[in-house]
PDB file of C-alpha atoms and ligand atoms in Angstrom:
ATOM      1  CA  MET A  19     -65.391 -24.636 -26.162  1.00 83.00           C
ATOM      2  CA  HIS A  20     -66.648 -21.292 -27.372  1.00 84.00           C
ATOM      3  CA  LEU A  21     -68.867 -19.642 -24.743  1.00 93.00           C
ATOM      4  CA  ASP A  22     -70.602 -16.832 -26.574  1.00 95.00           C
ATOM      5  CA  LEU A  23     -72.122 -14.356 -24.112  1.00 98.00           C
ATOM      6  CA  THR A  24     -72.141 -11.416 -26.496  1.00 97.00           C
ATOM      7  CA  ASP A  25     -74.723  -8.778 -25.596  1.00 97.00           C
ATOM      8  CA  ARG A  26     -76.137 -10.682 -22.607  1.00 98.00           C
ATOM      9  CA  VAL A  27     -77.327  -8.328 -19.873  1.00 98.00           C
ATOM     10  CA  VAL A  28     -75.568  -9.338 -16.665  1.00 98.00           C
ATOM     11  CA  VAL A  29     -76.240  -7.965 -13.178  1.00 98.00           C
ATOM     12  CA  VAL A  30     -73.524  -8.553 -10.575  1.00 98.00           C
ATOM     13  CA  THR A  31     -74.338  -7.497  -7.013  1.00 98.00           C
ATOM     14  CA  GLY A  32     -71.602  -6.315  -4.671  1.00 98.00           C
ATOM     15  CA  ALA A  33     -69.440  -5.400  -7.637  1.00 98.00           C
ATOM     16  CA  ALA A  34     -67.691  -2.252  -6.423  1.00 97.00           C
ATOM     17  CA  ARG A  35     -64.730  -4.270  -5.132  1.00 97.00           C
ATOM     18  CA  GLY A  36     -63.433  -7.753  -4.418  1.00 98.00           C
ATOM     19  CA  ILE A  37     -64.562 -10.812  -6.370  1.00 98.00           C
ATOM     20  CA  GLY A  38     -67.655  -9.022  -7.713  1.00 98.00           C
ATOM     21  CA  ARG A  39     -65.537  -6.323  -9.311  1.00 97.00           C
ATOM     22  CA  THR A  40     -63.553  -8.915 -11.253  1.00 98.00           C
ATOM     23  CA  LEU A  41     -66.730 -10.799 -12.186  1.00 98.00           C
ATOM     24  CA  ALA A  42     -68.187  -7.614 -13.671  1.00 98.00           C
ATOM     25  CA  ALA A  43     -64.990  -6.910 -15.607  1.00 97.00           C
ATOM     26  CA  ARG A  44     -64.830 -10.486 -16.923  1.00 97.00           C
ATOM     27  CA  PHE A  45     -68.428 -10.473 -18.153  1.00 98.00           C
ATOM     28  CA  ALA A  46     -67.738  -7.118 -19.834  1.00 97.00           C
ATOM     29  CA  ALA A  47     -64.667  -8.636 -21.486  1.00 96.00           C
ATOM     30  CA  GLU A  48     -66.940 -11.439 -22.788  1.00 97.00           C
ATOM     31  CA  GLY A  49     -69.001  -8.787 -24.600  1.00 97.00           C
ATOM     32  CA  CYS A  50     -71.834  -8.603 -22.073  1.00 98.00           C
ATOM     33  CA  ARG A  51     -73.706  -5.487 -21.027  1.00 97.00           C
ATOM     34  CA  VAL A  52     -72.840  -5.467 -17.327  1.00 98.00           C
ATOM     35  CA  VAL A  53     -74.627  -3.696 -14.510  1.00 98.00           C
ATOM     36  CA  ALA A  54     -72.915  -3.548 -11.119  1.00 98.00           C
ATOM     37  CA  PHE A  55     -75.001  -3.129  -7.955  1.00 98.00           C
ATOM     38  CA  ASP A  56     -73.381  -1.946  -4.736  1.00 98.00           C
ATOM     39  CA  LEU A  57     -73.884   0.336  -1.752  1.00 98.00           C
ATOM     40  CA  ALA A  58     -71.450   2.874  -3.231  1.00 97.00           C
ATOM     41  CA  PHE A  59     -68.888   3.210  -6.001  1.00 95.00           C
ATOM     42  CA  ASP A  60     -65.862   5.189  -4.975  1.00 76.00           C
ATOM     43  CA  GLU A  61     -62.834   3.264  -6.203  1.00 61.00           C
ATOM     44  CA  ALA A  62     -60.821   3.937  -9.334  1.00 58.00           C
ATOM     45  CA  PRO A  63     -62.095   2.150 -12.463  1.00 54.00           C
ATOM     46  CA  PRO A  64     -60.795  -1.392 -13.052  1.00 53.00           C
ATOM     47  CA  SER A  65     -57.641  -1.644 -15.132  1.00 48.00           C
ATOM     48  CA  PRO A  66     -58.210  -1.161 -18.871  1.00 42.00           C
ATOM     49  CA  SER A  67     -56.837  -4.634 -19.532  1.00 38.00           C
ATOM     50  CA  THR A  68     -59.661  -6.324 -17.672  1.00 40.00           C
ATOM     51  CA  SER A  69     -62.496  -3.885 -18.276  1.00 42.00           C
ATOM     52  CA  PRO A  70     -63.008  -2.665 -21.827  1.00 46.00           C
ATOM     53  CA  SER A  71     -65.576  -0.051 -20.845  1.00 50.00           C
ATOM     54  CA  GLY A  72     -69.076   0.728 -19.891  1.00 79.00           C
ATOM     55  CA  ILE A  73     -69.863  -1.198 -16.731  1.00 96.00           C
ATOM     56  CA  ASP A  74     -73.099   0.405 -15.647  1.00 97.00           C
ATOM     57  CA  GLU A  75     -73.072   1.223 -11.921  1.00 97.00           C
ATOM     58  CA  VAL A  76     -76.334   1.300  -9.952  1.00 98.00           C
ATOM     59  CA  VAL A  77     -76.413   2.076  -6.244  1.00 98.00           C
ATOM     60  CA  CYS A  78     -78.404  -0.646  -4.506  1.00 98.00           C
ATOM     61  CA  ASP A  79     -78.656  -2.061  -1.009  1.00 98.00           C
ATOM     62  CA  VAL A  80     -79.578  -5.672  -1.680  1.00 99.00           C
ATOM     63  CA  ALA A  81     -81.042  -5.957   1.833  1.00 98.00           C
ATOM     64  CA  ASP A  82     -83.564  -3.172   1.171  1.00 98.00           C
ATOM     65  CA  PRO A  83     -86.655  -4.217  -0.840  1.00 98.00           C
ATOM     66  CA  ALA A  84     -87.368  -0.695  -2.163  1.00 98.00           C
ATOM     67  CA  SER A  85     -83.753  -0.197  -3.209  1.00 98.00           C
ATOM     68  CA  VAL A  86     -83.709  -3.553  -5.007  1.00 99.00           C
ATOM     69  CA  ARG A  87     -86.967  -2.842  -6.828  1.00 98.00           C
ATOM     70  CA  ALA A  88     -85.711   0.566  -8.000  1.00 98.00           C
ATOM     71  CA  ALA A  89     -82.365  -0.882  -9.125  1.00 98.00           C
ATOM     72  CA  VAL A  90     -83.936  -3.723 -11.112  1.00 98.00           C
ATOM     73  CA  ASP A  91     -86.411  -1.298 -12.703  1.00 98.00           C
ATOM     74  CA  THR A  92     -83.451   0.886 -13.695  1.00 98.00           C
ATOM     75  CA  VAL A  93     -81.702  -2.047 -15.387  1.00 98.00           C
ATOM     76  CA  VAL A  94     -84.809  -3.040 -17.315  1.00 98.00           C
ATOM     77  CA  ALA A  95     -85.423   0.577 -18.380  1.00 98.00           C
ATOM     78  CA  ARG A  96     -81.831   0.947 -19.599  1.00 97.00           C
ATOM     79  CA  HIS A  97     -81.191  -2.507 -21.088  1.00 97.00           C
ATOM     80  CA  GLY A  98     -84.623  -4.037 -21.718  1.00 98.00           C
ATOM     81  CA  THR A  99     -83.987  -7.359 -20.000  1.00 98.00           C
ATOM     82  CA  ILE A 100     -81.739  -9.290 -17.607  1.00 98.00           C
ATOM     83  CA  ASP A 101     -80.145 -12.513 -18.854  1.00 98.00           C
ATOM     84  CA  VAL A 102     -77.782 -13.298 -15.987  1.00 99.00           C
ATOM     85  CA  LEU A 103     -77.923 -12.452 -12.284  1.00 99.00           C
ATOM     86  CA  VAL A 104     -74.936 -13.042 -10.015  1.00 99.00           C
ATOM     87  CA  ASN A 105     -75.871 -12.663  -6.345  1.00 99.00           C
ATOM     88  CA  ASN A 106     -72.329 -11.962  -5.152  1.00 98.00           C
ATOM     89  CA  ALA A 107     -72.943  -9.270  -2.497  1.00 99.00           C
ATOM     90  CA  GLY A 108     -72.129 -10.542   0.952  1.00 98.00           C
ATOM     91  CA  ILE A 109     -70.704  -9.675   4.343  1.00 98.00           C
ATOM     92  CA  ASN A 110     -68.727 -11.693   6.850  1.00 98.00           C
ATOM     93  CA  VAL A 111     -69.846 -11.618  10.468  1.00 98.00           C
ATOM     94  CA  THR A 112     -67.741 -13.512  12.997  1.00 98.00           C
ATOM     95  CA  GLY A 113     -68.114 -14.240  16.681  1.00 98.00           C
ATOM     96  CA  ALA A 114     -68.848 -17.083  19.046  1.00 98.00           C
ATOM     97  CA  VAL A 115     -72.543 -17.871  19.400  1.00 98.00           C
ATOM     98  CA  THR A 116     -72.406 -16.917  23.078  1.00 98.00           C
ATOM     99  CA  GLU A 117     -71.126 -13.452  22.174  1.00 98.00           C
ATOM    100  CA  LEU A 118     -72.763 -12.667  18.854  1.00 98.00           C
ATOM    101  CA  GLU A 119     -75.001  -9.583  18.886  1.00 98.00           C
ATOM    102  CA  TRP A 120     -78.503 -10.064  17.526  1.00 98.00           C
ATOM    103  CA  ASP A 121     -78.078  -7.054  15.209  1.00 98.00           C
ATOM    104  CA  ALA A 122     -74.930  -8.562  13.694  1.00 98.00           C
ATOM    105  CA  TRP A 123     -76.666 -11.922  13.189  1.00 98.00           C
ATOM    106  CA  ARG A 124     -79.645 -10.202  11.564  1.00 98.00           C
ATOM    107  CA  ARG A 125     -77.489  -8.042   9.277  1.00 98.00           C
ATOM    108  CA  CYS A 126     -75.598 -11.137   8.080  1.00 98.00           C
ATOM    109  CA  MET A 127     -78.861 -12.908   7.277  1.00 98.00           C
ATOM    110  CA  ASP A 128     -80.403  -9.797   5.730  1.00 98.00           C
ATOM    111  CA  VAL A 129     -77.517  -9.223   3.301  1.00 99.00           C
ATOM    112  CA  ASN A 130     -76.326 -12.742   2.452  1.00 98.00           C
ATOM    113  CA  LEU A 131     -79.652 -14.574   2.424  1.00 99.00           C
ATOM    114  CA  GLY A 132     -82.209 -11.765   2.282  1.00 99.00           C
ATOM    115  CA  GLY A 133     -80.307  -9.959  -0.472  1.00 99.00           C
ATOM    116  CA  THR A 134     -80.117 -13.126  -2.561  1.00 99.00           C
ATOM    117  CA  PHE A 135     -83.859 -13.611  -2.072  1.00 99.00           C
ATOM    118  CA  LEU A 136     -84.838 -10.003  -2.827  1.00 99.00           C
ATOM    119  CA  VAL A 137     -82.787  -9.556  -5.991  1.00 99.00           C
ATOM    120  CA  SER A 138     -83.774 -13.007  -7.296  1.00 99.00           C
ATOM    121  CA  GLN A 139     -87.441 -12.274  -6.590  1.00 99.00           C
ATOM    122  CA  ALA A 140     -87.240  -8.959  -8.469  1.00 99.00           C
ATOM    123  CA  VAL A 141     -85.300 -10.379 -11.435  1.00 99.00           C
ATOM    124  CA  ALA A 142     -87.151 -13.695 -11.870  1.00 99.00           C
ATOM    125  CA  PRO A 143     -90.260 -12.195 -13.554  1.00 98.00           C
ATOM    126  CA  VAL A 144     -88.003 -10.445 -16.091  1.00 98.00           C
ATOM    127  CA  MET A 145     -86.378 -13.773 -16.935  1.00 98.00           C
ATOM    128  CA  GLN A 146     -89.719 -15.585 -16.978  1.00 98.00           C
ATOM    129  CA  ALA A 147     -91.025 -13.070 -19.517  1.00 98.00           C
ATOM    130  CA  ALA A 148     -87.954 -13.731 -21.673  1.00 98.00           C
ATOM    131  CA  GLY A 149     -88.226 -17.508 -21.251  1.00 98.00           C
ATOM    132  CA  ARG A 150     -84.577 -17.870 -20.299  1.00 98.00           C
ATOM    133  CA  GLY A 151     -82.063 -16.843 -17.671  1.00 98.00           C
ATOM    134  CA  ARG A 152     -79.210 -17.726 -15.354  1.00 98.00           C
ATOM    135  CA  ILE A 153     -79.068 -17.022 -11.622  1.00 99.00           C
ATOM    136  CA  VAL A 154     -75.808 -17.775  -9.835  1.00 99.00           C
ATOM    137  CA  ASN A 155     -75.507 -17.356  -6.064  1.00 99.00           C
ATOM    138  CA  ALA A 156     -72.366 -16.918  -3.959  1.00 99.00           C
ATOM    139  CA  ALA A 157     -72.269 -19.542  -1.234  1.00 98.00           C
ATOM    140  CA  SER A 158     -68.999 -20.619   0.388  1.00 98.00           C
ATOM    141  CA  PHE A 159     -67.108 -23.694   1.535  1.00 98.00           C
ATOM    142  CA  ALA A 160     -68.441 -22.539   4.922  1.00 98.00           C
ATOM    143  CA  ALA A 161     -71.876 -23.742   3.816  1.00 98.00           C
ATOM    144  CA  ILE A 162     -70.467 -27.302   3.969  1.00 98.00           C
ATOM    145  CA  VAL A 163     -67.605 -27.176   6.490  1.00 97.00           C
ATOM    146  CA  PRO A 164     -67.921 -24.094   8.699  1.00 97.00           C
ATOM    147  CA  SER A 165     -65.222 -22.680  10.968  1.00 96.00           C
ATOM    148  CA  VAL A 166     -65.514 -21.983  14.670  1.00 97.00           C
ATOM    149  CA  GLY A 167     -66.889 -18.457  15.067  1.00 98.00           C
ATOM    150  CA  SER A 168     -68.709 -18.464  11.739  1.00 98.00           C
ATOM    151  CA  ALA A 169     -72.214 -19.410  12.914  1.00 98.00           C
ATOM    152  CA  ALA A 170     -73.967 -16.430  11.324  1.00 98.00           C
ATOM    153  CA  TYR A 171     -71.990 -16.482   8.081  1.00 98.00           C
ATOM    154  CA  ALA A 172     -72.077 -20.257   7.649  1.00 98.00           C
ATOM    155  CA  ALA A 173     -75.791 -20.453   8.426  1.00 98.00           C
ATOM    156  CA  SER A 174     -76.516 -17.697   5.909  1.00 99.00           C
ATOM    157  CA  LYS A 175     -74.487 -19.434   3.177  1.00 98.00           C
ATOM    158  CA  SER A 176     -75.983 -22.832   3.938  1.00 98.00           C
ATOM    159  CA  ALA A 177     -79.401 -21.236   3.593  1.00 99.00           C
ATOM    160  CA  VAL A 178     -78.362 -19.728   0.247  1.00 99.00           C
ATOM    161  CA  VAL A 179     -77.691 -23.276  -0.988  1.00 99.00           C
ATOM    162  CA  ALA A 180     -81.150 -24.489   0.107  1.00 98.00           C
ATOM    163  CA  PHE A 181     -82.748 -21.376  -1.414  1.00 99.00           C
ATOM    164  CA  THR A 182     -80.879 -22.051  -4.672  1.00 99.00           C
ATOM    165  CA  ARG A 183     -82.266 -25.585  -4.902  1.00 98.00           C
ATOM    166  CA  VAL A 184     -85.852 -24.477  -4.364  1.00 99.00           C
ATOM    167  CA  LEU A 185     -85.609 -21.566  -6.806  1.00 99.00           C
ATOM    168  CA  ALA A 186     -84.072 -23.854  -9.430  1.00 99.00           C
ATOM    169  CA  SER A 187     -87.182 -26.025  -9.338  1.00 98.00           C
ATOM    170  CA  GLU A 188     -89.592 -23.096  -9.296  1.00 99.00           C
ATOM    171  CA  LEU A 189     -87.954 -21.515 -12.361  1.00 99.00           C
ATOM    172  CA  GLY A 190     -87.246 -24.766 -14.209  1.00 98.00           C
ATOM    173  CA  PRO A 191     -90.444 -24.504 -16.295  1.00 98.00           C
ATOM    174  CA  TRP A 192     -89.053 -21.331 -17.898  1.00 98.00           C
ATOM    175  CA  GLY A 193     -85.679 -22.902 -18.682  1.00 98.00           C
ATOM    176  CA  ILE A 194     -84.006 -20.660 -16.113  1.00 98.00           C
ATOM    177  CA  THR A 195     -81.120 -22.284 -14.268  1.00 99.00           C
ATOM    178  CA  VAL A 196     -80.203 -21.436 -10.682  1.00 99.00           C
ATOM    179  CA  ASN A 197     -76.931 -22.573  -9.140  1.00 99.00           C
ATOM    180  CA  ALA A 198     -74.677 -21.740  -6.219  1.00 99.00           C
ATOM    181  CA  TYR A 199     -70.896 -21.822  -6.020  1.00 99.00           C
ATOM    182  CA  ALA A 200     -68.487 -22.300  -3.151  1.00 98.00           C
ATOM    183  CA  PRO A 201     -65.255 -20.325  -3.358  1.00 98.00           C
ATOM    184  CA  GLY A 202     -62.488 -21.255  -0.942  1.00 97.00           C
ATOM    185  CA  MET A 203     -60.082 -18.536   0.152  1.00 98.00           C
ATOM    186  CA  VAL A 204     -59.777 -15.474  -2.075  1.00 98.00           C
ATOM    187  CA  PRO A 205     -57.778 -12.709  -0.363  1.00 98.00           C
ATOM    188  CA  THR A 206     -60.036  -9.651  -0.289  1.00 97.00           C
ATOM    189  CA  ALA A 207     -61.002  -6.835   2.065  1.00 96.00           C
ATOM    190  CA  MET A 208     -63.599  -9.208   3.525  1.00 96.00           C
ATOM    191  CA  ASN A 209     -61.012 -11.547   5.066  1.00 97.00           C
ATOM    192  CA  GLY A 210     -57.606  -9.821   5.059  1.00 96.00           C
ATOM    193  CA  PHE A 211     -55.814 -13.114   4.237  1.00 97.00           C
ATOM    194  CA  ALA A 212     -53.044 -11.319   2.350  1.00 95.00           C
ATOM    195  CA  GLU A 213     -52.233  -9.135   5.381  1.00 97.00           C
ATOM    196  CA  MET A 214     -51.970 -12.014   7.878  1.00 98.00           C
ATOM    197  CA  PRO A 215     -48.607 -13.085   9.365  1.00 98.00           C
ATOM    198  CA  THR A 216     -46.812 -15.663   7.197  1.00 98.00           C
ATOM    199  CA  ALA A 217     -47.335 -18.476   9.713  1.00 98.00           C
ATOM    200  CA  GLU A 218     -51.087 -17.885   9.700  1.00 97.00           C
ATOM    201  CA  GLN A 219     -51.161 -17.760   5.902  1.00 98.00           C
ATOM    202  CA  ASP A 220     -49.250 -21.068   5.811  1.00 98.00           C
ATOM    203  CA  ARG A 221     -51.731 -22.618   8.237  1.00 97.00           C
ATOM    204  CA  LEU A 222     -54.621 -21.634   5.981  1.00 97.00           C
ATOM    205  CA  LEU A 223     -52.882 -22.620   2.739  1.00 98.00           C
ATOM    206  CA  ASP A 224     -52.178 -26.042   4.277  1.00 98.00           C
ATOM    207  CA  THR A 225     -55.938 -26.718   4.160  1.00 98.00           C
ATOM    208  CA  LEU A 226     -56.020 -26.519   0.346  1.00 98.00           C
ATOM    209  CA  SER A 227     -55.223 -29.364  -2.060  1.00 98.00           C
ATOM    210  CA  LEU A 228     -53.849 -26.852  -4.572  1.00 98.00           C
ATOM    211  CA  ARG A 229     -52.062 -24.851  -1.811  1.00 98.00           C
ATOM    212  CA  ARG A 230     -52.370 -21.397  -3.305  1.00 98.00           C
ATOM    213  CA  TRP A 231     -54.739 -18.524  -2.705  1.00 98.00           C
ATOM    214  CA  GLU A 232     -57.738 -18.497  -4.987  1.00 98.00           C
ATOM    215  CA  THR A 233     -58.005 -15.546  -7.357  1.00 98.00           C
ATOM    216  CA  PRO A 234     -61.198 -13.730  -8.362  1.00 98.00           C
ATOM    217  CA  ASP A 235     -60.485 -14.971 -11.897  1.00 98.00           C
ATOM    218  CA  ASP A 236     -60.710 -18.589 -10.671  1.00 98.00           C
ATOM    219  CA  VAL A 237     -64.281 -17.759  -9.672  1.00 98.00           C
ATOM    220  CA  ALA A 238     -64.943 -15.795 -12.872  1.00 98.00           C
ATOM    221  CA  ASP A 239     -63.862 -18.756 -15.040  1.00 98.00           C
ATOM    222  CA  LEU A 240     -66.606 -20.852 -13.443  1.00 98.00           C
ATOM    223  CA  LEU A 241     -69.246 -18.143 -13.613  1.00 98.00           C
ATOM    224  CA  VAL A 242     -68.697 -17.381 -17.287  1.00 98.00           C
ATOM    225  CA  PHE A 243     -69.302 -21.079 -17.932  1.00 98.00           C
ATOM    226  CA  LEU A 244     -72.381 -21.301 -15.680  1.00 98.00           C
ATOM    227  CA  ALA A 245     -73.829 -18.211 -17.395  1.00 98.00           C
ATOM    228  CA  SER A 246     -73.346 -19.683 -20.858  1.00 98.00           C
ATOM    229  CA  ASP A 247     -75.570 -21.870 -23.019  1.00 97.00           C
ATOM    230  CA  ALA A 248     -73.070 -24.706 -22.434  1.00 97.00           C
ATOM    231  CA  ALA A 249     -74.286 -24.960 -18.831  1.00 98.00           C
ATOM    232  CA  GLY A 250     -77.946 -25.165 -19.826  1.00 98.00           C
ATOM    233  CA  TYR A 251     -78.533 -28.560 -18.175  1.00 98.00           C
ATOM    234  CA  ILE A 252     -76.909 -27.686 -14.838  1.00 98.00           C
ATOM    235  CA  THR A 253     -79.321 -26.405 -12.222  1.00 99.00           C
ATOM    236  CA  GLY A 254     -79.993 -26.583  -8.490  1.00 98.00           C
ATOM    237  CA  THR A 255     -76.445 -27.495  -7.581  1.00 98.00           C
ATOM    238  CA  LEU A 256     -73.566 -26.178  -5.493  1.00 98.00           C
ATOM    239  CA  VAL A 257     -70.329 -26.042  -7.487  1.00 98.00           C
ATOM    240  CA  ASP A 258     -67.153 -26.356  -5.418  1.00 98.00           C
ATOM    241  CA  VAL A 259     -64.502 -23.929  -6.687  1.00 98.00           C
ATOM    242  CA  SER A 260     -62.375 -23.995  -3.545  1.00 98.00           C
ATOM    243  CA  GLY A 261     -59.061 -25.491  -4.707  1.00 98.00           C
ATOM    244  CA  GLY A 262     -59.734 -28.635  -2.729  1.00 98.00           C
ATOM    245  CA  LYS A 263     -60.738 -27.012   0.553  1.00 97.00           C
ATOM    246  CA  LEU A 264     -63.527 -29.587   0.812  1.00 97.00           C
ATOM    247  CA  ALA A 265     -61.609 -32.545  -0.624  1.00 97.00           C
ATOM    248  CA  THR A 266     -59.532 -34.106   2.169  1.00 97.00           C
ATOM    249  CA  GLN A 267     -58.604 -33.493   5.789  1.00 95.00           C
ATOM    250  CA  MET A 268     -54.841 -33.006   5.518  1.00 96.00           C
ATOM    251  CA  PRO A 269     -53.866 -32.086   1.940  1.00 98.00           C
ATOM    252  CA  ALA A 270     -50.607 -30.498   3.176  1.00 97.00           C
ATOM    253  CA  ARG A 271     -49.117 -34.009   3.479  1.00 97.00           C
ATOM    254  CA  ALA A 272     -49.106 -34.299  -0.309  1.00 97.00           C
ATOM    255  CA  HIS A 273     -47.049 -31.095  -0.403  1.00 98.00           C
ATOM    256  CA  GLY A 274     -44.497 -32.595   2.004  1.00 96.00           C
ATOM    257  CA  ARG A 275     -45.635 -30.413   4.888  1.00 92.00           C
TER     258      ARG A 275
HETATM  259  P1  LIG B  18     -65.809  -8.037  -0.400  1.00 57.70           P
HETATM  260  O1  LIG B  18     -66.120  -7.604   0.984  1.00 57.70           O
HETATM  261  O2  LIG B  18     -64.475  -7.710  -0.958  1.00 57.70           O
HETATM  262  O3  LIG B  18     -66.902  -7.475  -1.419  1.00 57.70           O
HETATM  263  C1  LIG B  18     -68.276  -7.570  -1.104  1.00 57.70           C
HETATM  264  C2  LIG B  18     -69.018  -6.478  -1.852  1.00 57.70           C
HETATM  265  O4  LIG B  18     -70.407  -6.585  -1.491  1.00 57.70           O
HETATM  266  C3  LIG B  18     -68.544  -5.069  -1.452  1.00 57.70           C
HETATM  267  O5  LIG B  18     -68.346  -4.287  -2.609  1.00 57.70           O
HETATM  268  C4  LIG B  18     -69.693  -4.554  -0.590  1.00 57.70           C
HETATM  269  O6  LIG B  18     -69.847  -3.143  -0.649  1.00 57.70           O
HETATM  270  C5  LIG B  18     -70.883  -5.283  -1.229  1.00 57.70           C
HETATM  271  N1  LIG B  18     -72.027  -5.294  -0.332  1.00 57.70           N
HETATM  272  C6  LIG B  18     -72.049  -5.594   0.984  1.00 57.70           C
HETATM  273  N2  LIG B  18     -73.276  -5.420   1.488  1.00 57.70           N
HETATM  274  C7  LIG B  18     -74.051  -5.013   0.444  1.00 57.70           C
HETATM  275  C8  LIG B  18     -75.424  -4.658   0.326  1.00 57.70           C
HETATM  276  N3  LIG B  18     -76.243  -4.665   1.394  1.00 57.70           N
HETATM  277  N4  LIG B  18     -75.888  -4.273  -0.874  1.00 57.70           N
HETATM  278  C9  LIG B  18     -75.064  -4.244  -1.950  1.00 57.70           C
HETATM  279  N5  LIG B  18     -73.768  -4.554  -1.909  1.00 57.70           N
HETATM  280  C10 LIG B  18     -73.267  -4.939  -0.709  1.00 57.70           C
HETATM  281  O7  LIG B  18     -66.089  -9.616  -0.419  1.00 57.70           O
HETATM  282  P2  LIG B  18     -65.567 -10.753  -1.416  1.00 57.70           P
HETATM  283  O8  LIG B  18     -64.485 -11.469  -0.707  1.00 57.70           O
HETATM  284  O9  LIG B  18     -65.328 -10.195  -2.765  1.00 57.70           O
HETATM  285  O10 LIG B  18     -66.825 -11.737  -1.406  1.00 57.70           O
HETATM  286  C11 LIG B  18     -67.807 -11.735  -2.445  1.00 57.70           C
HETATM  287  C12 LIG B  18     -68.768 -12.884  -2.196  1.00 57.70           C
HETATM  288  O11 LIG B  18     -68.065 -14.123  -2.226  1.00 57.70           O
HETATM  289  C13 LIG B  18     -69.458 -12.815  -0.836  1.00 57.70           C
HETATM  290  O12 LIG B  18     -70.797 -13.258  -0.954  1.00 57.70           O
HETATM  291  C14 LIG B  18     -68.663 -13.791   0.004  1.00 57.70           C
HETATM  292  O13 LIG B  18     -69.399 -14.301   1.084  1.00 57.70           O
HETATM  293  C15 LIG B  18     -68.320 -14.836  -1.026  1.00 57.70           C
HETATM  294  N6  LIG B  18     -67.141 -15.622  -0.666  1.00 57.70           N
HETATM  295  C16 LIG B  18     -65.927 -15.044  -0.579  1.00 57.70           C
HETATM  296  C17 LIG B  18     -64.818 -15.815  -0.229  1.00 57.70           C
HETATM  297  C18 LIG B  18     -63.434 -15.219  -0.138  1.00 57.70           C
HETATM  298  O14 LIG B  18     -62.501 -15.951   0.193  1.00 57.70           O
HETATM  299  N7  LIG B  18     -63.234 -13.928  -0.429  1.00 57.70           N
HETATM  300  C19 LIG B  18     -64.981 -17.174   0.049  1.00 57.70           C
HETATM  301  C20 LIG B  18     -66.252 -17.743  -0.036  1.00 57.70           C
HETATM  302  C21 LIG B  18     -67.333 -16.960  -0.401  1.00 57.70           C
END
């Protein structure tokens, strides 16, 4: 299948590092004009092999309405339109419900859910004017099967899925699709999986049918497809890209463990 995304204007939020950074590089490699939103950009550029050039970087706090409005206006002024929005920016807040601080709960909701709402709300009229568009929202396996201590994070991601379904229907008349995706376990700064003791890594890997860490490129493969014309009839859904995290209870048995 040839997924031609040449010249599409793609906004990826939270793209200074982690999964978002790879997503931005992959869309650039597909010939898109990519704009990265993040709180700050201070890392070295992505490797030349994954990023040809020219990822536009715009400082934006997705939880701040004024910042989002200014950032989206900047994209439209520079590129004329927005074809694809990836709401990837997110934070992880952990803690038992009995101990969780209200400020931490609120920040998790403000960034993960509020940020998805604010950037979608600012970008939707641009897509409506163009009569096309793709919005893709980062959820998580935690939206379906949460872990102990993840009340704030899981609730925010579950809400992103419900938000996705409603927005898909509201933007359907313009041919704009809106979907969410559920990664499993991608070692990043957010979770520190790669730095955990081997026994703990084994315990986590034992929950995956494919029994390997997910890579940002596993996520990017899905998103390039969802952003393409080939995915034009897929909307309002949550796509599981978790390596089987949600498939069975004890997948390690199949690996002889
Ligand atoms: P990460 O922490 O490595 O990167 C997140 C990025 O979002 C950072 O660059 C950060 O600066 C940015 N960000 C945070 N708050 C922001 C704000 N207010 N405004 C703008 N940018 C902001 O995380 P990651 O692991 O790459 O995760 C990316 C997304 O994927 C998140 O939404 C996360 O919940 C989701 N996810 C990740 C995993 C995983 O295993 N890594 C699993 C499921 C879902």
